[in-house]
mmCIF file of C-alpha atoms in Angstrom:
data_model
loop_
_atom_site.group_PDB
_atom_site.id
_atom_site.type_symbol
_atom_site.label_atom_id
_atom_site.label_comp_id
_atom_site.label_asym_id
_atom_site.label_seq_id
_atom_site.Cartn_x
_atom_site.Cartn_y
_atom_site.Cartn_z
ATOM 1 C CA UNK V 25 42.765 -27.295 -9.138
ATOM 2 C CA UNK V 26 45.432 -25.857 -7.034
ATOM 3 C CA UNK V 27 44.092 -25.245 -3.401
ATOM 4 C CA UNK V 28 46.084 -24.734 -0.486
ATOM 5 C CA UNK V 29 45.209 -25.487 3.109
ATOM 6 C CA UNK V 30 44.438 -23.305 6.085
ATOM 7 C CA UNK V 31 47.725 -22.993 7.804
ATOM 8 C CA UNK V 32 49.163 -21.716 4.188
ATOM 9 C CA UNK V 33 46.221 -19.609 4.429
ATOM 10 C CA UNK V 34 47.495 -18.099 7.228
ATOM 11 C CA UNK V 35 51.107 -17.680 6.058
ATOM 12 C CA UNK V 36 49.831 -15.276 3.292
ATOM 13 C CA UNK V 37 48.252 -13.132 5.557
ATOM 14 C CA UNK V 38 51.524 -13.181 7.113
ATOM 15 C CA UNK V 39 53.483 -12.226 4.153
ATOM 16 C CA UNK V 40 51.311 -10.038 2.503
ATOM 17 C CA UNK V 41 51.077 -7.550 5.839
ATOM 18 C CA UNK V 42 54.977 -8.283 5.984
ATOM 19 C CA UNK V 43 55.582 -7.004 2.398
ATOM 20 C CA UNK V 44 52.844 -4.316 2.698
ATOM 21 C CA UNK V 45 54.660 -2.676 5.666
ATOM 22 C CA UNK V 46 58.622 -4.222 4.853
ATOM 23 C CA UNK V 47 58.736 -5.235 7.922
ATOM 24 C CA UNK V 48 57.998 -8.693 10.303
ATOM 25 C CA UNK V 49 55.909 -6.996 12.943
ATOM 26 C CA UNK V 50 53.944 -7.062 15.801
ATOM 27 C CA UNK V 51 50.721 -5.752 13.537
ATOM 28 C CA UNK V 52 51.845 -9.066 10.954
ATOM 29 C CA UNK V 53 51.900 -11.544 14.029
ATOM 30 C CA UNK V 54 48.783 -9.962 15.179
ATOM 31 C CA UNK V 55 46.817 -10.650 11.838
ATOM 32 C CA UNK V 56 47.769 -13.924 11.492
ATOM 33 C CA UNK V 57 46.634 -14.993 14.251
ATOM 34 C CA UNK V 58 43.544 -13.750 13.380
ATOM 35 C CA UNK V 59 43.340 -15.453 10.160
ATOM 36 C CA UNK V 60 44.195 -18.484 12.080
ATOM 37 C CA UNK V 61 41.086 -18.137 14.614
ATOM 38 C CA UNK V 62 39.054 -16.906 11.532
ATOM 39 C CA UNK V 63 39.969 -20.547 9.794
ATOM 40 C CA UNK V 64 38.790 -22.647 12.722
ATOM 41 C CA UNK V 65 42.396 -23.132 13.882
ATOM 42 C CA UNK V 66 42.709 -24.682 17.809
ATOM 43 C CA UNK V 67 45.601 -22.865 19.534
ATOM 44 C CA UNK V 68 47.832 -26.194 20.678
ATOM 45 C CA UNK V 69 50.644 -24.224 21.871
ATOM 46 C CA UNK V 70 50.920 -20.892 23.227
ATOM 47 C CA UNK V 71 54.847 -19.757 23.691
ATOM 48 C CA UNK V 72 53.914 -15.612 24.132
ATOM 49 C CA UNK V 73 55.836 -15.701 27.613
ATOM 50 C CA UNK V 74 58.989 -16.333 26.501
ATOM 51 C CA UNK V 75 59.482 -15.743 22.015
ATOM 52 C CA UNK V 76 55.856 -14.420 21.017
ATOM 53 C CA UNK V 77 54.822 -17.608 19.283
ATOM 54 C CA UNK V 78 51.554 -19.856 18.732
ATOM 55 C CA UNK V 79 50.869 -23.191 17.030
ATOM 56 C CA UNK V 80 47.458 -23.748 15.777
ATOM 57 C CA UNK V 81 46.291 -27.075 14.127
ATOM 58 C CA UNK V 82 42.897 -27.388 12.069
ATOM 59 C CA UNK V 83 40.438 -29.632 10.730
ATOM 60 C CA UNK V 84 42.540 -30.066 7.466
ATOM 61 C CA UNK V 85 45.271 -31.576 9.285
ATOM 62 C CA UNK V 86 47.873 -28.459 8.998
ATOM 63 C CA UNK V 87 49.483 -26.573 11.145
ATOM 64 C CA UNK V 88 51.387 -23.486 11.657
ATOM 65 C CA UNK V 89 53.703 -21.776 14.204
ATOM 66 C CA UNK V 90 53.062 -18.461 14.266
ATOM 67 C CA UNK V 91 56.062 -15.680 15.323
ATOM 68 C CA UNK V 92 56.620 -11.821 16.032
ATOM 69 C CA UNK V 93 59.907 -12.138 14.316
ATOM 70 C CA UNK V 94 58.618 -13.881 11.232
#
């Protein structure tokens, strides 16, 4: 069985609104970091004053940095 944790979770949603629209968005960064809060994931880092960006861990021991620009 090939699973795949929560922060990879979180990349597709990424991807898939990135290839939807061809583009690495505002709207893509925006529903990923939904997924993420939707998954349980604990925002650990919060960088939106100076690149747009968020780190979120959760309880499966990933993580993910989540971007504007991709």
């Amino acid at each position: 069985m090939n699973t795949i944790n929560k922060a990879e979770q979180v990349e597709q949603v990424y991807d898939e609104a990135a290839f939807e629209h061809n583009t690495h968005s505002e709207g893509c960064y925006s529903l990923a970091v939904h997924a993420a809060l939707e998954l349980g994931g604990v925002e650990v880092q919060n960088d939106c004053d100076y690149e747009c960006g968020r780190t979120f861990e959760f309880d499966d021991s990933s993580s993910i940095y989540i971007s504007c620009g991709g």
